[in-house]
Amino acid sequence: MRTHDWIERNYRRMQARSFSQLLRGVSLRVWPLSSVVRDHYRVRMAPTTWNAINRRARSNLEGCAAPLDTPQRTTLEGLRRDGVHKTTIGDFLGVAVDLARLRADADALLQRPALREQIASRRSREGVKWYVVRAFGYRPRIPVPASFADLLLSDRVLAVANAYLGVTSRLKYLDVWHNFSVAESDPPIDSELWHRDNEDRNLVKLFIHLSDVDETSGPLTYVRGSQPGGPHGELFPSNPPSGSYPPKRELEERIPDDGLASCTGDAGTMVWFDACGLHRGGRATRKARTLLVATYASDAALDLLKYRLADPHQYEILSPAARYAIRAPEA
C-alpha cells in the first residue's frame, strides 16, 4: 500500500470514530495496555457481568413481553436456528406498508449537498469504507424521520429483537446506506470480507431493502449457524473488543455452499441477522444498493449511539419498549 493511501485510509478511519473508539483502538496496539484492555472487555462480556449490566433491561422485558404471532415467531425461530432470516416488510407486519414513503425519506437524506457530491464522485468521505455513503453516520446530527421510527421502533420489530437478545434492547445504530458499484480490480475491504461484529454478545441487525438487490448489488451473505451458540458459533471467534476477519479460502473450505445464505430480494425485503455471526456484504459490482439499517443491542454494547426523532409529538405515543430503545426523555 502506498504511503499516501495508508495516510488517507487511517485519517478517514479517525474521522468516523468517536474519542472512545479512537482511545480503544490505540490501546489495543500498545502492549501491555492491549492485554489489560482485552481482559476488561472479556470480563464485560462474560455472562455474570453482562447480566449485571443488563439487570434493568432484563426486568423490563419480563414486564412487557407479549406473545408473538406467527410471522414474529417464524422470524425469531430463524434467527435462533440459522442466525439469519429473510422476509418482507408486508409479510412481517401483516399489513400494507408505504414503501414509497420510506424511500422518499431516504432519498431526501441522501440528496443533502455533501452526500449528493459524494454519490456523484462515487467516493464516501466517512471512514475507510469509501464505497458506501451513510445518511447519518457514526456521529448522527440529523433527526430520524417519522417513517423510519414508525417501523424500526414499532412493537412488532422490537418484540423480536428483544426476545432474541433476552433483554429490552437499545437502538444501537440507525442509518441509510448507499453502496456504489466497484470495479472488479478494487480489492475487497472491511465488511466486504468475511467478519464477525464485536460490540456485544449478540447483535440483531435489520436490513430493509430500499432498492432491488441481486447478486451484483452486494447482498448480505451469511454463514448459517455461525451466530454465538450455533453449530458454527466458535468458528473463527471474535476476540473482544475486536471482531474477527478469517481468511476467505480457509473459511469457505470449511463451509459447504448450502451453508451460505445470500440475501437477495426486491425492494421491501427485510433481512434479520445476528451480526456476531460470520457475514459479508456491500460489494456491489454492477448495481448500487440502498438499505435502511438498524442494529439492536443490550446495555452492555460498545459505542451505543443516541438518536432524536424529527417529530417531537412522536415521543408521546412511543411504547415503553420504544422509549427504552431510543433512550427517550422520561415522560
PDB file of N, CA and C in Angstrom, residues 107-209:
ATOM      1  N   ASP A 107     -34.244   9.048   0.290  1.00  0.00           N
ATOM      2  CA  ASP A 107     -33.715   9.856  -0.816  1.00  0.00           C
ATOM      3  C   ASP A 107     -33.486  11.301  -0.383  1.00  0.00           C
ATOM      4  N   ALA A 108     -34.398  11.840   0.427  1.00  0.00           N
ATOM      5  CA  ALA A 108     -34.247  13.221   0.896  1.00  0.00           C
ATOM      6  C   ALA A 108     -32.969  13.378   1.716  1.00  0.00           C
ATOM      7  N   LEU A 109     -32.661  12.388   2.538  1.00  0.00           N
ATOM      8  CA  LEU A 109     -31.428  12.442   3.329  1.00  0.00           C
ATOM      9  C   LEU A 109     -30.198  12.340   2.437  1.00  0.00           C
ATOM     10  N   LEU A 110     -30.255  11.464   1.447  1.00  0.00           N
ATOM     11  CA  LEU A 110     -29.101  11.266   0.569  1.00  0.00           C
ATOM     12  C   LEU A 110     -28.915  12.414  -0.415  1.00  0.00           C
ATOM     13  N   GLN A 111     -29.943  13.257  -0.585  1.00  0.00           N
ATOM     14  CA  GLN A 111     -29.840  14.381  -1.504  1.00  0.00           C
ATOM     15  C   GLN A 111     -29.279  15.641  -0.854  1.00  0.00           C
ATOM     16  N   ARG A 112     -28.907  15.566   0.406  1.00  0.00           N
ATOM     17  CA  ARG A 112     -28.234  16.718   1.009  1.00  0.00           C
ATOM     18  C   ARG A 112     -26.945  16.985   0.239  1.00  0.00           C
ATOM     19  N   PRO A 113     -26.572  18.265   0.048  1.00  0.00           N
ATOM     20  CA  PRO A 113     -25.463  18.606  -0.850  1.00  0.00           C
ATOM     21  C   PRO A 113     -24.185  17.808  -0.628  1.00  0.00           C
ATOM     22  N   ALA A 114     -23.757  17.651   0.619  1.00  0.00           N
ATOM     23  CA  ALA A 114     -22.497  16.953   0.887  1.00  0.00           C
ATOM     24  C   ALA A 114     -22.565  15.498   0.434  1.00  0.00           C
ATOM     25  N   LEU A 115     -23.707  14.850   0.678  1.00  0.00           N
ATOM     26  CA  LEU A 115     -23.839  13.452   0.286  1.00  0.00           C
ATOM     27  C   LEU A 115     -24.057  13.316  -1.216  1.00  0.00           C
ATOM     28  N   ARG A 116     -24.809  14.265  -1.793  1.00  0.00           N
ATOM     29  CA  ARG A 116     -25.024  14.225  -3.241  1.00  0.00           C
ATOM     30  C   ARG A 116     -23.694  14.330  -3.984  1.00  0.00           C
ATOM     31  N   GLU A 117     -22.791  15.156  -3.457  1.00  0.00           N
ATOM     32  CA  GLU A 117     -21.465  15.302  -4.072  1.00  0.00           C
ATOM     33  C   GLU A 117     -20.674  13.996  -3.984  1.00  0.00           C
ATOM     34  N   GLN A 118     -20.771  13.320  -2.828  1.00  0.00           N
ATOM     35  CA  GLN A 118     -20.054  12.052  -2.667  1.00  0.00           C
ATOM     36  C   GLN A 118     -20.612  10.974  -3.593  1.00  0.00           C
ATOM     37  N   ILE A 119     -21.934  10.950  -3.738  1.00  0.00           N
ATOM     38  CA  ILE A 119     -22.546   9.972  -4.635  1.00  0.00           C
ATOM     39  C   ILE A 119     -22.135  10.247  -6.076  1.00  0.00           C
ATOM     40  N   ALA A 120     -22.104  11.527  -6.451  1.00  0.00           N
ATOM     41  CA  ALA A 120     -21.711  11.887  -7.815  1.00  0.00           C
ATOM     42  C   ALA A 120     -20.261  11.505  -8.097  1.00  0.00           C
ATOM     43  N   SER A 121     -19.401  11.674  -7.080  1.00  0.00           N
ATOM     44  CA  SER A 121     -17.978  11.351  -7.252  1.00  0.00           C
ATOM     45  C   SER A 121     -17.686   9.882  -6.979  1.00  0.00           C
ATOM     46  N   ARG A 122     -18.712   9.156  -6.499  1.00  0.00           N
ATOM     47  CA  ARG A 122     -18.599   7.731  -6.197  1.00  0.00           C
ATOM     48  C   ARG A 122     -17.496   7.455  -5.175  1.00  0.00           C
ATOM     49  N   ARG A 123     -17.470   8.291  -4.147  1.00  0.00           N
ATOM     50  CA  ARG A 123     -16.482   8.071  -3.082  1.00  0.00           C
ATOM     51  C   ARG A 123     -16.962   8.716  -1.788  1.00  0.00           C
ATOM     52  N   SER A 124     -17.126   7.885  -0.765  1.00  0.00           N
ATOM     53  CA  SER A 124     -17.534   8.388   0.541  1.00  0.00           C
ATOM     54  C   SER A 124     -16.364   9.062   1.240  1.00  0.00           C
ATOM     55  N   ARG A 125     -16.681  10.064   2.044  1.00  0.00           N
ATOM     56  CA  ARG A 125     -15.643  10.760   2.809  1.00  0.00           C
ATOM     57  C   ARG A 125     -15.579  10.290   4.257  1.00  0.00           C
ATOM     58  N   GLU A 126     -16.476   9.396   4.646  1.00  0.00           N
ATOM     59  CA  GLU A 126     -16.532   8.984   6.051  1.00  0.00           C
ATOM     60  C   GLU A 126     -16.018   7.569   6.218  1.00  0.00           C
ATOM     61  N   GLY A 127     -14.961   7.433   6.987  1.00  0.00           N
ATOM     62  CA  GLY A 127     -14.458   6.114   7.324  1.00  0.00           C
ATOM     63  C   GLY A 127     -13.716   5.456   6.183  1.00  0.00           C
ATOM     64  N   VAL A 128     -13.276   4.227   6.452  1.00  0.00           N
ATOM     65  CA  VAL A 128     -12.464   3.500   5.485  1.00  0.00           C
ATOM     66  C   VAL A 128     -13.317   2.907   4.361  1.00  0.00           C
ATOM     67  N   LYS A 129     -14.618   2.779   4.587  1.00  0.00           N
ATOM     68  CA  LYS A 129     -15.496   2.198   3.570  1.00  0.00           C
ATOM     69  C   LYS A 129     -15.842   3.261   2.525  1.00  0.00           C
ATOM     70  N   TRP A 130     -14.929   3.473   1.600  1.00  0.00           N
ATOM     71  CA  TRP A 130     -15.107   4.523   0.602  1.00  0.00           C
ATOM     72  C   TRP A 130     -16.277   4.231  -0.331  1.00  0.00           C
ATOM     73  N   TYR A 131     -16.732   2.976  -0.364  1.00  0.00           N
ATOM     74  CA  TYR A 131     -17.738   2.535  -1.326  1.00  0.00           C
ATOM     75  C   TYR A 131     -19.167   2.695  -0.822  1.00  0.00           C
ATOM     76  N   VAL A 132     -19.361   3.253   0.389  1.00  0.00           N
ATOM     77  CA  VAL A 132     -20.722   3.401   0.914  1.00  0.00           C
ATOM     78  C   VAL A 132     -20.896   4.782   1.529  1.00  0.00           C
ATOM     79  N   VAL A 133     -21.972   5.459   1.146  1.00  0.00           N
ATOM     80  CA  VAL A 133     -22.345   6.748   1.734  1.00  0.00           C
ATOM     81  C   VAL A 133     -23.406   6.486   2.792  1.00  0.00           C
ATOM     82  N   ARG A 134     -23.235   7.098   3.954  1.00  0.00           N
ATOM     83  CA  ARG A 134     -24.170   6.923   5.068  1.00  0.00           C
ATOM     84  C   ARG A 134     -24.915   8.231   5.314  1.00  0.00           C
ATOM     85  N   ALA A 135     -26.226   8.146   5.449  1.00  0.00           N
ATOM     86  CA  ALA A 135     -27.027   9.352   5.667  1.00  0.00           C
ATOM     87  C   ALA A 135     -26.828   9.926   7.063  1.00  0.00           C
ATOM     88  N   PHE A 136     -26.667   9.066   8.069  1.00  0.00           N
ATOM     89  CA  PHE A 136     -26.498   9.516   9.454  1.00  0.00           C
ATOM     90  C   PHE A 136     -25.044   9.427   9.900  1.00  0.00           C
ATOM     91  N   GLY A 137     -24.387   8.334   9.590  1.00  0.00           N
ATOM     92  CA  GLY A 137     -23.006   8.138  10.004  1.00  0.00           C
ATOM     93  C   GLY A 137     -22.895   7.773  11.474  1.00  0.00           C
ATOM     94  N   TYR A 138     -21.657   7.757  11.957  1.00  0.00           N
ATOM     95  CA  TYR A 138     -21.394   7.345  13.336  1.00  0.00           C
ATOM     96  C   TYR A 138     -21.431   8.513  14.315  1.00  0.00           C
ATOM     97  N   ARG A 139     -21.702   9.709  13.811  1.00  0.00           N
ATOM     98  CA  ARG A 139     -21.899  10.875  14.677  1.00  0.00           C
ATOM     99  C   ARG A 139     -23.196  11.550  14.246  1.00  0.00           C
ATOM    100  N   PRO A 140     -24.330  10.915  14.518  1.00  0.00           N
ATOM    101  CA  PRO A 140     -25.609  11.408  13.983  1.00  0.00           C
ATOM    102  C   PRO A 140     -25.984  12.782  14.514  1.00  0.00           C
ATOM    103  N   ARG A 141     -26.271  13.687  13.592  1.00  0.00           N
ATOM    104  CA  ARG A 141     -26.672  15.050  13.958  1.00  0.00           C
ATOM    105  C   ARG A 141     -28.061  15.398  13.440  1.00  0.00           C
ATOM    106  N   ILE A 142     -28.584  14.592  12.544  1.00  0.00           N
ATOM    107  CA  ILE A 142     -29.892  14.884  11.968  1.00  0.00           C
ATOM    108  C   ILE A 142     -30.942  14.000  12.636  1.00  0.00           C
ATOM    109  N   PRO A 143     -32.188  14.477  12.720  1.00  0.00           N
ATOM    110  CA  PRO A 143     -33.239  13.690  13.380  1.00  0.00           C
ATOM    111  C   PRO A 143     -33.734  12.542  12.504  1.00  0.00           C
ATOM    112  N   VAL A 144     -34.367  11.590  13.143  1.00  0.00           N
ATOM    113  CA  VAL A 144     -34.874  10.395  12.471  1.00  0.00           C
ATOM    114  C   VAL A 144     -36.259  10.679  11.899  1.00  0.00           C
ATOM    115  N   PRO A 145     -36.457  10.500  10.586  1.00  0.00           N
ATOM    116  CA  PRO A 145     -37.785  10.720  10.003  1.00  0.00           C
ATOM    117  C   PRO A 145     -38.838   9.831  10.657  1.00  0.00           C
ATOM    118  N   ALA A 146     -40.064  10.325  10.681  1.00  0.00           N
ATOM    119  CA  ALA A 146     -41.156   9.594  11.332  1.00  0.00           C
ATOM    120  C   ALA A 146     -41.375   8.219  10.709  1.00  0.00           C
ATOM    121  N   SER A 147     -41.194   8.113   9.396  1.00  0.00           N
ATOM    122  CA  SER A 147     -41.427   6.813   8.744  1.00  0.00           C
ATOM    123  C   SER A 147     -40.437   5.762   9.235  1.00  0.00           C
ATOM    124  N   PHE A 148     -39.192   6.169   9.476  1.00  0.00           N
ATOM    125  CA  PHE A 148     -38.192   5.230   9.991  1.00  0.00           C
ATOM    126  C   PHE A 148     -38.559   4.800  11.408  1.00  0.00           C
ATOM    127  N   ALA A 149     -38.916   5.793  12.239  1.00  0.00           N
ATOM    128  CA  ALA A 149     -39.252   5.493  13.635  1.00  0.00           C
ATOM    129  C   ALA A 149     -40.487   4.603  13.725  1.00  0.00           C
ATOM    130  N   ASP A 150     -41.488   4.862  12.870  1.00  0.00           N
ATOM    131  CA  ASP A 150     -42.710   4.048  12.889  1.00  0.00           C
ATOM    132  C   ASP A 150     -42.393   2.567  12.693  1.00  0.00           C
ATOM    133  N   LEU A 151     -41.420   2.278  11.844  1.00  0.00           N
ATOM    134  CA  LEU A 151     -41.067   0.891  11.557  1.00  0.00           C
ATOM    135  C   LEU A 151     -40.059   0.333  12.561  1.00  0.00           C
ATOM    136  N   LEU A 152     -38.951   1.030  12.729  1.00  0.00           N
ATOM    137  CA  LEU A 152     -37.830   0.482  13.498  1.00  0.00           C
ATOM    138  C   LEU A 152     -38.060   0.508  15.001  1.00  0.00           C
ATOM    139  N   LEU A 153     -38.993   1.363  15.465  1.00  0.00           N
ATOM    140  CA  LEU A 153     -39.339   1.400  16.890  1.00  0.00           C
ATOM    141  C   LEU A 153     -40.719   0.805  17.151  1.00  0.00           C
ATOM    142  N   SER A 154     -41.259   0.116  16.160  1.00  0.00           N
ATOM    143  CA  SER A 154     -42.577  -0.498  16.340  1.00  0.00           C
ATOM    144  C   SER A 154     -42.479  -1.655  17.328  1.00  0.00           C
ATOM    145  N   ASP A 155     -43.565  -1.909  18.026  1.00  0.00           N
ATOM    146  CA  ASP A 155     -43.582  -3.010  18.991  1.00  0.00           C
ATOM    147  C   ASP A 155     -43.335  -4.354  18.311  1.00  0.00           C
ATOM    148  N   ARG A 156     -43.778  -4.503  17.072  1.00  0.00           N
ATOM    149  CA  ARG A 156     -43.593  -5.778  16.373  1.00  0.00           C
ATOM    150  C   ARG A 156     -42.115  -6.057  16.125  1.00  0.00           C
ATOM    151  N   VAL A 157     -41.388  -5.056  15.684  1.00  0.00           N
ATOM    152  CA  VAL A 157     -39.953  -5.228  15.437  1.00  0.00           C
ATOM    153  C   VAL A 157     -39.202  -5.418  16.750  1.00  0.00           C
ATOM    154  N   LEU A 158     -39.480  -4.548  17.711  1.00  0.00           N
ATOM    155  CA  LEU A 158     -38.756  -4.619  18.984  1.00  0.00           C
ATOM    156  C   LEU A 158     -39.028  -5.929  19.719  1.00  0.00           C
ATOM    157  N   ALA A 159     -40.234  -6.470  19.588  1.00  0.00           N
ATOM    158  CA  ALA A 159     -40.555  -7.718  20.284  1.00  0.00           C
ATOM    159  C   ALA A 159     -39.641  -8.853  19.838  1.00  0.00           C
ATOM    160  N   VAL A 160     -39.341  -8.916  18.544  1.00  0.00           N
ATOM    161  CA  VAL A 160     -38.456  -9.972  18.040  1.00  0.00           C
ATOM    162  C   VAL A 160     -37.020  -9.722  18.485  1.00  0.00           C
ATOM    163  N   ALA A 161     -36.546  -8.480  18.330  1.00  0.00           N
ATOM    164  CA  ALA A 161     -35.179  -8.159  18.755  1.00  0.00           C
ATOM    165  C   ALA A 161     -34.998  -8.428  20.244  1.00  0.00           C
ATOM    166  N   ASN A 162     -35.974  -8.023  21.046  1.00  0.00           N
ATOM    167  CA  ASN A 162     -35.877  -8.202  22.497  1.00  0.00           C
ATOM    168  C   ASN A 162     -35.905  -9.680  22.887  1.00  0.00           C
ATOM    169  N   ALA A 163     -36.781 -10.444  22.238  1.00  0.00           N
ATOM    170  CA  ALA A 163     -36.877 -11.871  22.560  1.00  0.00           C
ATOM    171  C   ALA A 163     -35.583 -12.595  22.207  1.00  0.00           C
ATOM    172  N   TYR A 164     -34.974 -12.217  21.098  1.00  0.00           N
ATOM    173  CA  TYR A 164     -33.720 -12.871  20.698  1.00  0.00           C
ATOM    174  C   TYR A 164     -32.583 -12.508  21.644  1.00  0.00           C
ATOM    175  N   LEU A 165     -32.488 -11.235  22.012  1.00  0.00           N
ATOM    176  CA  LEU A 165     -31.401 -10.774  22.869  1.00  0.00           C
ATOM    177  C   LEU A 165     -31.627 -11.121  24.335  1.00  0.00           C
ATOM    178  N   GLY A 166     -32.881 -11.336  24.720  1.00  0.00           N
ATOM    179  CA  GLY A 166     -33.189 -11.650  26.109  1.00  0.00           C
ATOM    180  C   GLY A 166     -33.226 -10.445  27.013  1.00  0.00           C
ATOM    181  N   VAL A 167     -33.312  -9.257  26.425  1.00  0.00           N
ATOM    182  CA  VAL A 167     -33.378  -8.002  27.182  1.00  0.00           C
ATOM    183  C   VAL A 167     -34.243  -7.018  26.411  1.00  0.00           C
ATOM    184  N   THR A 168     -34.666  -5.957  27.086  1.00  0.00           N
ATOM    185  CA  THR A 168     -35.245  -4.823  26.371  1.00  0.00           C
ATOM    186  C   THR A 168     -34.086  -4.102  25.702  1.00  0.00           C
ATOM    187  N   SER A 169     -34.079  -4.088  24.385  1.00  0.00           N
ATOM    188  CA  SER A 169     -32.884  -3.664  23.653  1.00  0.00           C
ATOM    189  C   SER A 169     -32.809  -2.160  23.445  1.00  0.00           C
ATOM    190  N   ARG A 170     -31.619  -1.738  23.088  1.00  0.00           N
ATOM    191  CA  ARG A 170     -31.362  -0.359  22.667  1.00  0.00           C
ATOM    192  C   ARG A 170     -31.220  -0.321  21.144  1.00  0.00           C
ATOM    193  N   LEU A 171     -31.679   0.781  20.548  1.00  0.00           N
ATOM    194  CA  LEU A 171     -31.395   1.022  19.137  1.00  0.00           C
ATOM    195  C   LEU A 171     -29.960   1.536  19.076  1.00  0.00           C
ATOM    196  N   LYS A 172     -29.047   0.640  18.813  1.00  0.00           N
ATOM    197  CA  LYS A 172     -27.622   0.975  18.857  1.00  0.00           C
ATOM    198  C   LYS A 172     -27.191   1.824  17.674  1.00  0.00           C
ATOM    199  N   TYR A 173     -27.783   1.562  16.515  1.00  0.00           N
ATOM    200  CA  TYR A 173     -27.327   2.209  15.280  1.00  0.00           C
ATOM    201  C   TYR A 173     -28.478   2.241  14.288  1.00  0.00           C
ATOM    202  N   LEU A 174     -28.577   3.334  13.554  1.00  0.00           N
ATOM    203  CA  LEU A 174     -29.605   3.505  12.522  1.00  0.00           C
ATOM    204  C   LEU A 174     -28.980   4.283  11.377  1.00  0.00           C
ATOM    205  N   ASP A 175     -29.276   3.882  10.151  1.00  0.00           N
ATOM    206  CA  ASP A 175     -28.681   4.609   9.031  1.00  0.00           C
ATOM    207  C   ASP A 175     -29.371   4.240   7.725  1.00  0.00           C
ATOM    208  N   VAL A 176     -29.065   5.025   6.704  1.00  0.00           N
ATOM    209  CA  VAL A 176     -29.364   4.673   5.323  1.00  0.00           C
ATOM    210  C   VAL A 176     -28.023   4.516   4.631  1.00  0.00           C
ATOM    211  N   TRP A 177     -27.805   3.365   4.020  1.00  0.00           N
ATOM    212  CA  TRP A 177     -26.564   3.110   3.290  1.00  0.00           C
ATOM    213  C   TRP A 177     -26.841   3.130   1.790  1.00  0.00           C
ATOM    214  N   HIS A 178     -25.959   3.788   1.064  1.00  0.00           N
ATOM    215  CA  HIS A 178     -25.997   3.726  -0.397  1.00  0.00           C
ATOM    216  C   HIS A 178     -24.639   3.226  -0.858  1.00  0.00           C
ATOM    217  N   ASN A 179     -24.612   1.995  -1.382  1.00  0.00           N
ATOM    218  CA  ASN A 179     -23.365   1.379  -1.847  1.00  0.00           C
ATOM    219  C   ASN A 179     -23.185   1.609  -3.334  1.00  0.00           C
ATOM    220  N   PHE A 180     -22.014   2.143  -3.711  1.00  0.00           N
ATOM    221  CA  PHE A 180     -21.672   2.266  -5.126  1.00  0.00           C
ATOM    222  C   PHE A 180     -21.255   0.899  -5.664  1.00  0.00           C
ATOM    223  N   SER A 181     -21.353   0.728  -6.970  1.00  0.00           N
ATOM    224  CA  SER A 181     -20.732  -0.446  -7.575  1.00  0.00           C
ATOM    225  C   SER A 181     -19.232  -0.186  -7.684  1.00  0.00           C
ATOM    226  N   VAL A 182     -18.445  -1.231  -7.510  1.00  0.00           N
ATOM    227  CA  VAL A 182     -16.985  -1.112  -7.540  1.00  0.00           C
ATOM    228  C   VAL A 182     -16.442  -1.892  -8.725  1.00  0.00           C
ATOM    229  N   ALA A 183     -15.205  -1.597  -9.089  1.00  0.00           N
ATOM    230  CA  ALA A 183     -14.552  -2.322 -10.175  1.00  0.00           C
ATOM    231  C   ALA A 183     -14.056  -3.674  -9.674  1.00  0.00           C
ATOM    232  N   GLU A 184     -14.016  -4.651 -10.571  1.00  0.00           N
ATOM    233  CA  GLU A 184     -13.520  -5.974 -10.193  1.00  0.00           C
ATOM    234  C   GLU A 184     -12.093  -5.895  -9.666  1.00  0.00           C
ATOM    235  N   SER A 185     -11.340  -4.899 -10.149  1.00  0.00           N
ATOM    236  CA  SER A 185      -9.935  -4.768  -9.742  1.00  0.00           C
ATOM    237  C   SER A 185      -9.773  -4.155  -8.354  1.00  0.00           C
ATOM    238  N   ASP A 186     -10.846  -3.558  -7.814  1.00  0.00           N
ATOM    239  CA  ASP A 186     -10.765  -2.981  -6.468  1.00  0.00           C
ATOM    240  C   ASP A 186     -10.736  -4.108  -5.442  1.00  0.00           C
ATOM    241  N   PRO A 187      -9.701  -4.165  -4.607  1.00  0.00           N
ATOM    242  CA  PRO A 187      -9.639  -5.257  -3.627  1.00  0.00           C
ATOM    243  C   PRO A 187     -10.734  -5.115  -2.578  1.00  0.00           C
ATOM    244  N   PRO A 188     -11.350  -6.210  -2.147  1.00  0.00           N
ATOM    245  CA  PRO A 188     -12.372  -6.132  -1.097  1.00  0.00           C
ATOM    246  C   PRO A 188     -11.760  -5.681   0.218  1.00  0.00           C
ATOM    247  N   ILE A 189     -12.492  -4.863   0.959  1.00  0.00           N
ATOM    248  CA  ILE A 189     -12.010  -4.361   2.244  1.00  0.00           C
ATOM    249  C   ILE A 189     -13.135  -4.417   3.275  1.00  0.00           C
ATOM    250  N   ASP A 190     -12.744  -4.389   4.526  1.00  0.00           N
ATOM    251  CA  ASP A 190     -13.643  -4.218   5.659  1.00  0.00           C
ATOM    252  C   ASP A 190     -14.841  -5.167   5.578  1.00  0.00           C
ATOM    253  N   SER A 191     -16.072  -4.634   5.566  1.00  0.00           N
ATOM    254  CA  SER A 191     -17.242  -5.514   5.639  1.00  0.00           C
ATOM    255  C   SER A 191     -17.513  -6.261   4.338  1.00  0.00           C
ATOM    256  N   GLU A 192     -16.753  -5.972   3.270  1.00  0.00           N
ATOM    257  CA  GLU A 192     -16.841  -6.800   2.067  1.00  0.00           C
ATOM    258  C   GLU A 192     -16.198  -8.164   2.306  1.00  0.00           C
ATOM    259  N   LEU A 193     -15.399  -8.266   3.364  1.00  0.00           N
ATOM    260  CA  LEU A 193     -14.727  -9.509   3.729  1.00  0.00           C
ATOM    261  C   LEU A 193     -15.547 -10.251   4.785  1.00  0.00           C
ATOM    262  N   TRP A 194     -15.330 -11.549   4.898  1.00  0.00           N
ATOM    263  CA  TRP A 194     -15.965 -12.305   5.969  1.00  0.00           C
ATOM    264  C   TRP A 194     -15.529 -11.746   7.312  1.00  0.00           C
ATOM    265  N   HIS A 195     -16.495 -11.565   8.213  1.00  0.00           N
ATOM    266  CA  HIS A 195     -16.155 -11.000   9.521  1.00  0.00           C
ATOM    267  C   HIS A 195     -17.277 -11.259  10.518  1.00  0.00           C
ATOM    268  N   ARG A 196     -16.937 -11.046  11.777  1.00  0.00           N
ATOM    269  CA  ARG A 196     -17.909 -11.005  12.870  1.00  0.00           C
ATOM    270  C   ARG A 196     -17.872  -9.615  13.482  1.00  0.00           C
ATOM    271  N   ASP A 197     -19.038  -9.048  13.788  1.00  0.00           N
ATOM    272  CA  ASP A 197     -19.077  -7.810  14.560  1.00  0.00           C
ATOM    273  C   ASP A 197     -18.772  -8.146  16.019  1.00  0.00           C
ATOM    274  N   ASN A 198     -18.436  -7.124  16.790  1.00  0.00           N
ATOM    275  CA  ASN A 198     -17.828  -7.399  18.090  1.00  0.00           C
ATOM    276  C   ASN A 198     -18.384  -6.585  19.248  1.00  0.00           C
ATOM    277  N   GLU A 199     -19.418  -5.767  19.030  1.00  0.00           N
ATOM    278  CA  GLU A 199     -19.786  -4.790  20.053  1.00  0.00           C
ATOM    279  C   GLU A 199     -20.640  -5.334  21.188  1.00  0.00           C
ATOM    280  N   ASP A 200     -21.073  -6.598  21.100  1.00  0.00           N
ATOM    281  CA  ASP A 200     -21.902  -7.166  22.169  1.00  0.00           C
ATOM    282  C   ASP A 200     -21.853  -8.680  22.045  1.00  0.00           C
ATOM    283  N   ARG A 201     -22.482  -9.374  22.980  1.00  0.00           N
ATOM    284  CA  ARG A 201     -22.536 -10.839  22.906  1.00  0.00           C
ATOM    285  C   ARG A 201     -23.363 -11.298  21.710  1.00  0.00           C
ATOM    286  N   ASN A 202     -24.443 -10.578  21.427  1.00  0.00           N
ATOM    287  CA  ASN A 202     -25.271 -10.780  20.241  1.00  0.00           C
ATOM    288  C   ASN A 202     -25.711  -9.417  19.744  1.00  0.00           C
ATOM    289  N   LEU A 203     -25.910  -9.293  18.453  1.00  0.00           N
ATOM    290  CA  LEU A 203     -26.362  -8.041  17.841  1.00  0.00           C
ATOM    291  C   LEU A 203     -27.426  -8.365  16.802  1.00  0.00           C
ATOM    292  N   VAL A 204     -28.617  -7.852  16.979  1.00  0.00           N
ATOM    293  CA  VAL A 204     -29.659  -8.029  15.969  1.00  0.00           C
ATOM    294  C   VAL A 204     -29.554  -6.881  14.977  1.00  0.00           C
ATOM    295  N   LYS A 205     -29.238  -7.237  13.747  1.00  0.00           N
ATOM    296  CA  LYS A 205     -29.156  -6.216  12.699  1.00  0.00           C
ATOM    297  C   LYS A 205     -30.300  -6.453  11.720  1.00  0.00           C
ATOM    298  N   LEU A 206     -30.888  -5.356  11.267  1.00  0.00           N
ATOM    299  CA  LEU A 206     -32.036  -5.411  10.367  1.00  0.00           C
ATOM    300  C   LEU A 206     -31.731  -4.593   9.122  1.00  0.00           C
ATOM    301  N   PHE A 207     -31.803  -5.242   7.959  1.00  0.00           N
ATOM    302  CA  PHE A 207     -31.642  -4.574   6.670  1.00  0.00           C
ATOM    303  C   PHE A 207     -33.013  -4.503   5.994  1.00  0.00           C
ATOM    304  N   ILE A 208     -33.419  -3.306   5.603  1.00  0.00           N
ATOM    305  CA  ILE A 208     -34.615  -3.111   4.785  1.00  0.00           C
ATOM    306  C   ILE A 208     -34.140  -2.686   3.402  1.00  0.00           C
ATOM    307  N   HIS A 209     -34.412  -3.504   2.393  1.00  0.00           N
ATOM    308  CA  HIS A 209     -34.003  -3.155   1.036  1.00  0.00           C
ATOM    309  C   HIS A 209     -34.865  -2.001   0.525  1.00  0.00           C
TER     310      HIS A 209
END
